Amino acid sequence: MRTKNYWQAALFCMAALLTASCSHDDDGYWDLPPAGLPDYSYFRTGWDQESLQIDSSATAQTVFSYRSWAEAATIRRTETSLQAALENVNTEVTVNDFIIGTPQSALDYQAVQSRRERNVTITDSLMIYRQRYRNFTLEYRMPFQSAFYNDGKTSGQMAHLRFSPQIRDHGYTVSDLKSETENGSVFMRKLFRHSISVCFNGKDYQAAATVILKRRAGNENEDFVVKSALVDSGIKNLSNQGNHASYTSWLKVKQTFNSGKQEIQTFEVLMYGIMATQPLTSVKINGKTLIREGGGFDDESTHVQTVARNKYVDALYYERPYTVTYNFGTVTTVFQHVEAFYNDGFAVLEFPCIKYTEIKDNGSLKALSHHEDQHGSYGEYLFSHTVTAKFKSYVHSEKNSIQAIVTD
């Protein structure tokens, strides 16, 4: 009787297993490993190319929308809608002058915000293409979305589209606009136009920038310059005493005013060149061999002070440290010079200036004497550092030295 019951129980268990195996298509798993457990490492993703829609009807931007999907061990498929946009630029900027200058370009990425929809987290991100000009910064904004699937057992980044970082710059144009008056002040205006091309999903799309540049020219009831041209320039009264040279730089400029009046004016700036070596406080002689490890100007330590000389002229006073590094320390020589610019908002003219050239340095370590006492032998050494440079036809030279005792 026991044997018969045993075989009935065994047959019942086998039937139950066969029934579970046959009903596998009805549950949430597929591609199960032989053990019958879900493969949580399984993850596939992609996006539906037929779902891609491009809307460029708005003047502010071009919008891209599409659907991204993912498959995991616990789901057959989940889908979510994602978007991206290429925004145009339309703005107005008040500037100090209409000198555009050469732009410095940079690309930046920012994560803006995230939200969760069931097992999918959607992140809003932003790609920004910046161009920094002399007086303003141009920003092209390219927002895009990405999605991340996570059900607690399986996770993965879902397929999404983003803009290529390889941006093609088409340059800019500048044209005149009519002036306008605000609260008694007259503003001259110019129209700045610029465009770029960006690749998205293998195709190029264009974004455009329209910027109105405004500059305050003067009061409503006064004359102000609307055009200028260089007539002549030069240097006079060049003189030198020791390592200090001075001279006068001048510009002759033809100015045209809003009333139609024209004037020729001469602008002068007193300039100079000075060279001075700093004390050798950082040099510590502790050996008999001198090694020059490097030298040159330290641009990060350069100090520039701007002084307005009059309504149109700014003078820039430069202090540039020239540092030579030895195995015993550093020696610094400060070079000073002046640069000046005429700027009426329409033209920037550079005053003739003289800068230091042919800068040379030389260091030496010379034994002066040798002695012995109860403590051992030692020597007296002289460290010397010389810097020479030309300022126009003058040669400036600085020499500094220290003595040190070096034991054997």
mmCIF file of C-alpha atoms in Angstrom, residues 143-399:
data_model
loop_
_atom_site.group_PDB
_atom_site.id
_atom_site.type_symbol
_atom_site.label_atom_id
_atom_site.label_comp_id
_atom_site.label_asym_id
_atom_site.label_seq_id
_atom_site.Cartn_x
_atom_site.Cartn_y
_atom_site.Cartn_z
ATOM 1 C CA PRO A 143 18.425 70.818 -24.655
ATOM 2 C CA PHE A 144 18.043 67.033 -24.947
ATOM 3 C CA GLN A 145 16.589 64.187 -22.897
ATOM 4 C CA SER A 146 17.965 60.786 -21.898
ATOM 5 C CA ALA A 147 16.322 57.837 -20.112
ATOM 6 C CA PHE A 148 17.595 55.245 -17.630
ATOM 7 C CA TYR A 149 15.740 51.976 -16.871
ATOM 8 C CA ASN A 150 15.905 50.431 -13.385
ATOM 9 C CA ASP A 151 13.410 47.909 -12.004
ATOM 10 C CA GLY A 152 15.512 47.045 -8.974
ATOM 11 C CA LYS A 153 16.983 43.920 -10.584
ATOM 12 C CA THR A 154 17.940 45.022 -14.094
ATOM 13 C CA SER A 155 19.183 48.492 -15.071
ATOM 14 C CA GLY A 156 20.648 50.189 -18.115
ATOM 15 C CA GLN A 157 20.896 53.387 -20.133
ATOM 16 C CA MET A 158 18.165 53.558 -22.752
ATOM 17 C CA ALA A 159 18.927 54.609 -26.322
ATOM 18 C CA HIS A 160 18.681 58.362 -26.929
ATOM 19 C CA LEU A 161 19.755 60.938 -29.478
ATOM 20 C CA ARG A 162 22.029 63.885 -28.794
ATOM 21 C CA PHE A 163 23.713 66.657 -30.761
ATOM 22 C CA SER A 164 27.189 66.134 -32.161
ATOM 23 C CA PRO A 165 29.896 68.213 -30.432
ATOM 24 C CA GLN A 166 31.420 68.894 -33.860
ATOM 25 C CA ILE A 167 29.809 72.275 -34.564
ATOM 26 C CA ARG A 168 30.338 74.117 -37.837
ATOM 27 C CA ASP A 169 30.577 77.887 -37.478
ATOM 28 C CA HIS A 170 29.351 79.956 -40.439
ATOM 29 C CA GLY A 171 30.711 83.280 -39.146
ATOM 30 C CA TYR A 172 28.919 86.580 -38.669
ATOM 31 C CA THR A 173 27.894 89.800 -40.383
ATOM 32 C CA VAL A 174 27.365 93.277 -38.910
ATOM 33 C CA SER A 175 25.142 95.971 -40.420
ATOM 34 C CA ASP A 176 23.987 99.433 -39.344
ATOM 35 C CA LEU A 177 20.626 100.154 -37.757
ATOM 36 C CA LYS A 178 18.966 103.479 -37.084
ATOM 37 C CA SER A 179 19.893 105.135 -33.811
ATOM 38 C CA GLU A 180 17.297 105.454 -31.080
ATOM 39 C CA THR A 181 16.775 107.846 -28.178
ATOM 40 C CA GLU A 182 15.934 106.689 -24.661
ATOM 41 C CA ASN A 183 15.400 109.159 -21.802
ATOM 42 C CA GLY A 184 17.499 111.825 -23.498
ATOM 43 C CA SER A 185 20.392 109.469 -24.406
ATOM 44 C CA VAL A 186 21.199 108.579 -27.987
ATOM 45 C CA PHE A 187 22.105 104.933 -28.689
ATOM 46 C CA MET A 188 23.846 103.885 -31.872
ATOM 47 C CA ARG A 189 22.796 100.386 -32.978
ATOM 48 C CA LYS A 190 24.162 97.600 -35.127
ATOM 49 C CA LEU A 191 22.674 94.261 -36.193
ATOM 50 C CA PHE A 192 24.858 91.211 -35.532
ATOM 51 C CA ARG A 193 23.913 87.996 -37.382
ATOM 52 C CA HIS A 194 25.544 84.622 -36.883
ATOM 53 C CA SER A 195 24.756 80.963 -37.630
ATOM 54 C CA ILE A 196 25.999 77.442 -36.917
ATOM 55 C CA SER A 197 25.298 73.918 -38.173
ATOM 56 C CA VAL A 198 24.867 70.979 -35.791
ATOM 57 C CA CYS A 199 24.526 67.284 -36.629
ATOM 58 C CA PHE A 200 21.581 65.384 -35.099
ATOM 59 C CA ASN A 201 20.842 61.768 -36.065
ATOM 60 C CA GLY A 202 23.236 61.994 -38.998
ATOM 61 C CA LYS A 203 21.775 65.178 -40.526
ATOM 62 C CA ASP A 204 22.855 68.822 -40.283
ATOM 63 C CA TYR A 205 20.492 71.434 -38.870
ATOM 64 C CA GLN A 206 21.099 75.160 -38.672
ATOM 65 C CA ALA A 207 20.593 77.613 -35.812
ATOM 66 C CA ALA A 208 20.761 81.383 -36.231
ATOM 67 C CA ALA A 209 21.534 84.276 -33.900
ATOM 68 C CA THR A 210 20.145 87.787 -34.260
ATOM 69 C CA VAL A 211 21.651 90.258 -31.797
ATOM 70 C CA ILE A 212 21.037 94.002 -31.639
ATOM 71 C CA LEU A 213 24.135 95.757 -30.297
ATOM 72 C CA LYS A 214 23.486 99.090 -28.577
ATOM 73 C CA ARG A 215 26.066 101.676 -27.533
ATOM 74 C CA ARG A 216 25.366 104.949 -25.786
ATOM 75 C CA ALA A 217 26.859 107.697 -27.972
ATOM 76 C CA GLY A 218 25.898 110.783 -26.000
ATOM 77 C CA ASN A 219 23.086 113.077 -24.968
ATOM 78 C CA GLU A 220 20.357 114.079 -27.358
ATOM 79 C CA ASN A 221 21.508 117.726 -27.640
ATOM 80 C CA GLU A 222 25.268 117.229 -28.014
ATOM 81 C CA ASP A 223 27.676 116.236 -30.782
ATOM 82 C CA PHE A 224 29.202 112.769 -30.675
ATOM 83 C CA VAL A 225 31.552 110.798 -32.910
ATOM 84 C CA VAL A 226 29.970 108.469 -35.462
ATOM 85 C CA LYS A 227 33.084 107.752 -37.551
ATOM 86 C CA SER A 228 36.852 108.094 -37.226
ATOM 87 C CA ALA A 229 39.978 107.385 -39.257
ATOM 88 C CA LEU A 230 43.708 107.359 -38.500
ATOM 89 C CA VAL A 231 45.615 110.171 -40.216
ATOM 90 C CA ASP A 232 49.113 109.690 -38.774
ATOM 91 C CA SER A 233 51.006 108.341 -35.745
ATOM 92 C CA GLY A 234 54.485 108.306 -34.286
ATOM 93 C CA ILE A 235 56.923 108.485 -31.356
ATOM 94 C CA LYS A 236 58.841 111.536 -30.119
ATOM 95 C CA ASN A 237 61.068 112.662 -27.240
ATOM 96 C CA LEU A 238 62.670 109.247 -26.666
ATOM 97 C CA SER A 239 65.230 109.437 -23.848
ATOM 98 C CA ASN A 240 67.015 107.046 -21.485
ATOM 99 C CA GLN A 241 68.630 107.173 -18.065
ATOM 100 C CA GLY A 242 70.036 103.952 -16.615
ATOM 101 C CA ASN A 243 67.371 101.262 -16.970
ATOM 102 C CA HIS A 244 64.554 103.769 -17.413
ATOM 103 C CA ALA A 245 63.475 104.973 -20.858
ATOM 104 C CA SER A 246 60.606 107.337 -21.669
ATOM 105 C CA TYR A 247 58.947 108.736 -24.787
ATOM 106 C CA THR A 248 55.723 110.285 -26.086
ATOM 107 C CA SER A 249 53.434 108.290 -28.392
ATOM 108 C CA TRP A 250 50.870 110.150 -30.497
ATOM 109 C CA LEU A 251 47.957 109.589 -32.876
ATOM 110 C CA LYS A 252 46.367 112.040 -35.308
ATOM 111 C CA VAL A 253 42.697 111.085 -35.844
ATOM 112 C CA LYS A 254 40.012 112.487 -38.162
ATOM 113 C CA GLN A 255 36.666 112.450 -36.346
ATOM 114 C CA THR A 256 33.224 112.771 -37.952
ATOM 115 C CA PHE A 257 30.324 113.838 -35.701
ATOM 116 C CA ASN A 258 26.584 113.211 -35.939
ATOM 117 C CA SER A 259 26.052 116.807 -37.028
ATOM 118 C CA GLY A 260 28.322 116.269 -40.029
ATOM 119 C CA LYS A 261 31.174 118.290 -38.533
ATOM 120 C CA GLN A 262 34.706 116.919 -39.010
ATOM 121 C CA GLU A 263 37.780 117.554 -36.868
ATOM 122 C CA ILE A 264 41.386 116.346 -36.832
ATOM 123 C CA GLN A 265 42.711 115.841 -33.303
ATOM 124 C CA THR A 266 46.080 114.742 -31.960
ATOM 125 C CA PHE A 267 46.196 112.496 -28.878
ATOM 126 C CA GLU A 268 49.394 111.981 -26.848
ATOM 127 C CA VAL A 269 50.394 109.504 -24.114
ATOM 128 C CA LEU A 270 53.614 109.513 -22.083
ATOM 129 C CA MET A 271 55.084 106.012 -22.103
ATOM 130 C CA TYR A 272 58.131 104.330 -20.563
ATOM 131 C CA GLY A 273 60.133 101.141 -20.142
ATOM 132 C CA ILE A 274 61.707 100.094 -16.837
ATOM 133 C CA MET A 275 63.692 96.991 -15.875
ATOM 134 C CA ALA A 276 64.485 96.037 -12.250
ATOM 135 C CA THR A 277 65.788 92.813 -10.657
ATOM 136 C CA GLN A 278 64.206 91.710 -7.389
ATOM 137 C CA PRO A 279 66.336 90.856 -4.298
ATOM 138 C CA LEU A 280 67.797 87.340 -4.253
ATOM 139 C CA THR A 281 65.853 86.274 -1.165
ATOM 140 C CA SER A 282 64.806 82.873 -2.562
ATOM 141 C CA VAL A 283 68.309 81.725 -3.574
ATOM 142 C CA LYS A 284 69.986 79.328 -1.114
ATOM 143 C CA ILE A 285 73.452 78.149 -2.190
ATOM 144 C CA ASN A 286 74.083 74.637 -0.812
ATOM 145 C CA GLY A 287 76.271 73.091 -3.504
ATOM 146 C CA LYS A 288 79.113 73.750 -5.916
ATOM 147 C CA THR A 289 77.329 73.160 -9.230
ATOM 148 C CA LEU A 290 74.866 75.673 -10.693
ATOM 149 C CA ILE A 291 72.109 74.328 -12.995
ATOM 150 C CA ARG A 292 69.660 76.544 -14.912
ATOM 151 C CA GLU A 293 66.344 74.660 -14.925
ATOM 152 C CA GLY A 294 64.234 77.117 -16.912
ATOM 153 C CA GLY A 295 63.179 80.694 -17.389
ATOM 154 C CA GLY A 296 60.759 83.094 -19.059
ATOM 155 C CA PHE A 297 57.798 85.388 -18.456
ATOM 156 C CA ASP A 298 55.132 84.311 -15.978
ATOM 157 C CA ASP A 299 51.935 85.436 -17.712
ATOM 158 C CA GLU A 300 49.726 84.421 -14.780
ATOM 159 C CA SER A 301 51.606 86.867 -12.550
ATOM 160 C CA THR A 302 51.503 89.738 -15.038
ATOM 161 C CA HIS A 303 49.828 92.807 -13.558
ATOM 162 C CA VAL A 304 47.941 95.226 -15.820
ATOM 163 C CA GLN A 305 46.479 98.525 -14.631
ATOM 164 C CA THR A 306 44.181 100.484 -16.948
ATOM 165 C CA VAL A 307 43.986 104.259 -16.590
ATOM 166 C CA ALA A 308 41.580 106.411 -18.624
ATOM 167 C CA ARG A 309 43.581 109.360 -19.961
ATOM 168 C CA ASN A 310 40.590 111.146 -21.506
ATOM 169 C CA LYS A 311 37.232 110.424 -23.177
ATOM 170 C CA TYR A 312 38.807 108.410 -25.991
ATOM 171 C CA VAL A 313 42.181 107.148 -24.723
ATOM 172 C CA ASP A 314 43.013 104.373 -22.233
ATOM 173 C CA ALA A 315 46.567 103.607 -21.118
ATOM 174 C CA LEU A 316 47.537 100.126 -19.893
ATOM 175 C CA TYR A 317 50.490 99.827 -17.509
ATOM 176 C CA TYR A 318 52.142 96.390 -17.618
ATOM 177 C CA GLU A 319 54.376 94.718 -15.015
ATOM 178 C CA ARG A 320 55.717 91.418 -16.343
ATOM 179 C CA PRO A 321 57.880 89.186 -14.103
ATOM 180 C CA TYR A 322 60.674 87.355 -15.916
ATOM 181 C CA THR A 323 61.719 84.449 -13.685
ATOM 182 C CA VAL A 324 64.765 82.179 -14.032
ATOM 183 C CA THR A 325 64.848 78.963 -12.006
ATOM 184 C CA TYR A 326 68.139 77.467 -10.788
ATOM 185 C CA ASN A 327 68.707 74.385 -8.653
ATOM 186 C CA PHE A 328 69.333 76.826 -5.773
ATOM 187 C CA GLY A 329 66.188 78.954 -6.209
ATOM 188 C CA THR A 330 64.601 81.556 -8.465
ATOM 189 C CA VAL A 331 65.593 85.029 -9.627
ATOM 190 C CA THR A 332 62.945 87.485 -10.881
ATOM 191 C CA THR A 333 63.339 90.602 -12.988
ATOM 192 C CA VAL A 334 60.329 92.882 -13.521
ATOM 193 C CA PHE A 335 59.836 94.493 -16.936
ATOM 194 C CA GLN A 336 57.466 97.472 -17.156
ATOM 195 C CA HIS A 337 56.026 99.103 -20.256
ATOM 196 C CA VAL A 338 52.935 101.059 -21.352
ATOM 197 C CA GLU A 339 50.399 100.422 -24.113
ATOM 198 C CA ALA A 340 47.589 102.797 -25.113
ATOM 199 C CA PHE A 341 44.476 102.686 -27.312
ATOM 200 C CA TYR A 342 42.139 105.204 -28.879
ATOM 201 C CA ASN A 343 38.521 103.988 -28.752
ATOM 202 C CA ASP A 344 35.502 106.079 -29.777
ATOM 203 C CA GLY A 345 33.120 103.133 -29.981
ATOM 204 C CA PHE A 346 33.487 102.689 -33.716
ATOM 205 C CA ALA A 347 37.237 102.327 -34.169
ATOM 206 C CA VAL A 348 40.033 101.105 -31.905
ATOM 207 C CA LEU A 349 43.444 102.535 -32.820
ATOM 208 C CA GLU A 350 46.650 101.397 -31.154
ATOM 209 C CA PHE A 351 49.298 103.935 -30.167
ATOM 210 C CA PRO A 352 52.831 103.103 -31.294
ATOM 211 C CA CYS A 353 54.660 101.540 -28.357
ATOM 212 C CA ILE A 354 58.082 100.144 -27.564
ATOM 213 C CA LYS A 355 58.494 96.815 -25.805
ATOM 214 C CA TYR A 356 61.545 95.003 -24.517
ATOM 215 C CA THR A 357 63.219 92.607 -26.952
ATOM 216 C CA GLU A 358 66.295 90.323 -27.057
ATOM 217 C CA ILE A 359 66.024 89.393 -23.375
ATOM 218 C CA LYS A 360 68.980 87.315 -22.195
ATOM 219 C CA ASP A 361 69.990 85.979 -18.793
ATOM 220 C CA ASN A 362 73.173 84.456 -17.435
ATOM 221 C CA GLY A 363 74.029 82.899 -14.086
ATOM 222 C CA SER A 364 77.341 81.860 -12.608
ATOM 223 C CA LEU A 365 78.720 80.305 -9.402
ATOM 224 C CA LYS A 366 82.367 81.164 -8.751
ATOM 225 C CA ALA A 367 84.666 79.886 -6.003
ATOM 226 C CA LEU A 368 86.342 82.780 -4.200
ATOM 227 C CA SER A 369 88.378 80.978 -1.517
ATOM 228 C CA HIS A 370 88.916 77.657 0.235
ATOM 229 C CA HIS A 371 89.551 77.146 3.977
ATOM 230 C CA GLU A 372 89.963 74.430 6.597
ATOM 231 C CA ASP A 373 89.381 74.458 10.349
ATOM 232 C CA GLN A 374 88.665 72.004 13.136
ATOM 233 C CA HIS A 375 85.216 71.348 11.676
ATOM 234 C CA GLY A 376 86.496 70.485 8.199
ATOM 235 C CA SER A 377 86.994 72.227 4.863
ATOM 236 C CA TYR A 378 84.711 74.837 3.318
ATOM 237 C CA GLY A 379 84.678 77.330 0.491
ATOM 238 C CA GLU A 380 83.375 80.834 -0.170
ATOM 239 C CA TYR A 381 81.333 81.133 -3.382
ATOM 240 C CA LEU A 382 79.824 84.045 -5.347
ATOM 241 C CA PHE A 383 76.506 83.571 -7.165
ATOM 242 C CA SER A 384 75.816 86.163 -9.879
ATOM 243 C CA HIS A 385 72.791 86.643 -12.109
ATOM 244 C CA THR A 386 72.691 89.062 -15.056
ATOM 245 C CA VAL A 387 69.784 90.056 -17.300
ATOM 246 C CA THR A 388 70.069 92.230 -20.422
ATOM 247 C CA ALA A 389 67.375 93.482 -22.795
ATOM 248 C CA LYS A 390 66.958 96.011 -25.587
ATOM 249 C CA PHE A 391 64.460 98.855 -25.432
ATOM 250 C CA LYS A 392 64.500 100.330 -28.933
ATOM 251 C CA SER A 393 68.225 101.227 -29.348
ATOM 252 C CA TYR A 394 69.019 101.244 -25.619
ATOM 253 C CA VAL A 395 70.459 98.231 -23.783
ATOM 254 C CA HIS A 396 69.254 97.781 -20.216
ATOM 255 C CA SER A 397 71.204 95.529 -17.878
ATOM 256 C CA GLU A 398 70.743 94.351 -14.286
ATOM 257 C CA LYS A 399 73.207 92.303 -12.215
#
